[in-house]
């Protein structure tokens, strides 16, 4: 049984999002035909809430809700899956200049998975940093499909994957309710827990999936100048 | 979905209802007119060459103007229903460049029975589908 998860989303716990988790799940239920995901992973910016418990909402909507974090490093933003108390003691998740190589190596050693996100994005993505610094070691995957990507960003991420042989994931990076589930990752295996997710990210079979609607061409606009 | 603006009521609004899409061409002269009217006559909003000297790709649209344009998406949806736009919050992700086609779009994402309000996502995107300004709004309906 396969599992499709949106691996990158921000609820109102992130300072730049106003999306309540319940509204996300309700939206996915409404749009289940266009965005057939089995669950989401909340990746709040620079934080991790060890105590948050979403089981009631999981039961209400029949969807999986897992927790992770998006941290900021000297090589751009990185999604950390399988966060433990040991990790939050080892790294100050609020630090916007975490050492990326240490994050990747130490998170793996402590049983998690650290995956650079939106690598094709200027300033906060891996591609730009690779033009100035040596490539990171032990990268298992990068986020190739990001629902918030601008023109060319996903293509740069894909080129990075081709060049370095990384594996690829997808996530919506949603900060608005209606944008949840636009990109996701399809795993061959069934995933029910964070441990399942980390195990599959590290050694399982998966691929990014794109549920963004194909855009209709915008008619050529006629400029009407104000005199 | 409410078919007619005058028919729009709290009860008729459904989660998932669209706002827009509304497409139009934003001209440089419209941006200059806004800058002049609002006392924001500064080079980045009025002159391509001067804006480029500031490191911008050309003259840009003032953030307040983008906010105003997005508010019109909501007030057009409200129409003559008597509902009121009570809150808007926006995030500016990229400069809005005039002399391009702009699309405004949104969706009702939640309803609050006790407050008689509807929550909606709203955004402004360019021809490439890049969401330049994103936000949320709250609309209160009369009882």
Short mmCIF file of C-alpha atoms in Angstrom, two decimals, chain A residues 16 18 20 23 26-27 30-31 121 147-152 172-173 175-179 182 215-219 221-227, chain B residues 15-16 23 25 27-30 33 87 91 93-94 99 101 103 107-110 119 121-123 125-131 134-136 138:
data_model
loop_
_atom_site.label_atom_id
_atom_site.label_comp_id
_atom_site.label_asym_id
_atom_site.label_seq_id
_atom_site.Cartn_x
_atom_site.Cartn_y
_atom_site.Cartn_z
CA UNK A 16 4.09 33.97 8.35
CA UNK A 18 -2.55 32.07 9.17
CA UNK A 20 -5.25 26.51 10.97
CA UNK A 23 -8.82 24.14 7.81
CA UNK A 26 -10.93 20.15 5.67
CA UNK A 27 -9.58 21.62 2.42
CA UNK A 30 -12.91 18.87 -0.14
CA UNK A 31 -10.25 18.58 -2.84
CA UNK A 121 15.30 29.39 -4.70
CA UNK A 147 4.29 24.52 -4.35
CA UNK A 148 5.62 28.04 -3.84
CA UNK A 149 8.29 27.89 -6.51
CA UNK A 150 8.75 30.75 -8.92
CA UNK A 151 9.51 30.26 -12.59
CA UNK A 152 12.69 28.21 -13.06
CA UNK A 172 3.46 22.37 -1.03
CA UNK A 173 5.30 24.77 1.33
CA UNK A 175 1.20 29.10 4.05
CA UNK A 176 -2.43 29.43 2.90
CA UNK A 177 -5.21 26.91 3.43
CA UNK A 178 -6.10 26.59 -0.24
CA UNK A 179 -2.53 25.83 -1.31
CA UNK A 182 -0.29 21.11 -4.35
CA UNK A 215 -2.28 27.03 -16.00
CA UNK A 216 -4.41 28.35 -18.84
CA UNK A 217 -2.55 30.90 -20.96
CA UNK A 218 -3.39 34.47 -20.01
CA UNK A 219 -4.75 36.35 -23.04
CA UNK A 221 -3.36 42.10 -22.33
CA UNK A 222 -4.03 45.39 -24.05
CA UNK A 223 -2.39 48.29 -22.28
CA UNK A 224 -4.67 51.27 -21.76
CA UNK A 225 -2.61 54.24 -20.68
CA UNK A 226 -4.10 56.79 -18.29
CA UNK A 227 -3.78 60.27 -19.76
CA UNK B 15 -16.06 26.65 1.95
CA UNK B 16 -14.31 26.31 -1.41
CA UNK B 23 -7.47 39.44 -14.83
CA UNK B 25 -3.45 44.83 -17.23
CA UNK B 27 -0.18 49.95 -16.54
CA UNK B 28 2.76 52.11 -15.52
CA UNK B 29 0.56 55.18 -15.72
CA UNK B 30 -1.91 53.65 -13.27
CA UNK B 33 -1.27 57.98 -10.81
CA UNK B 87 -9.56 42.27 8.17
CA UNK B 91 2.73 38.96 2.58
CA UNK B 93 6.82 37.79 -1.84
CA UNK B 94 8.06 39.52 -4.99
CA UNK B 99 3.02 46.78 -17.59
CA UNK B 101 -1.13 41.15 -16.79
CA UNK B 103 -4.58 37.89 -11.94
CA UNK B 107 -11.12 30.98 -2.06
CA UNK B 108 -13.36 30.87 0.99
CA UNK B 109 -11.52 28.60 3.39
CA UNK B 110 -13.55 28.66 6.59
CA UNK B 119 -12.24 33.48 6.09
CA UNK B 121 -7.27 33.18 1.01
CA UNK B 122 -6.44 35.84 -1.56
CA UNK B 123 -3.50 36.36 -3.86
CA UNK B 125 -0.21 36.50 -9.44
CA UNK B 126 1.63 37.30 -12.65
CA UNK B 127 1.44 35.73 -16.13
CA UNK B 128 3.73 32.89 -15.02
CA UNK B 129 1.41 31.95 -12.17
CA UNK B 130 3.87 33.24 -9.59
CA UNK B 131 2.01 34.41 -6.49
CA UNK B 134 -0.56 36.40 -0.81
CA UNK B 135 -2.89 36.99 2.09
CA UNK B 136 -6.03 36.24 3.99
CA UNK B 138 -12.15 38.11 6.98
#
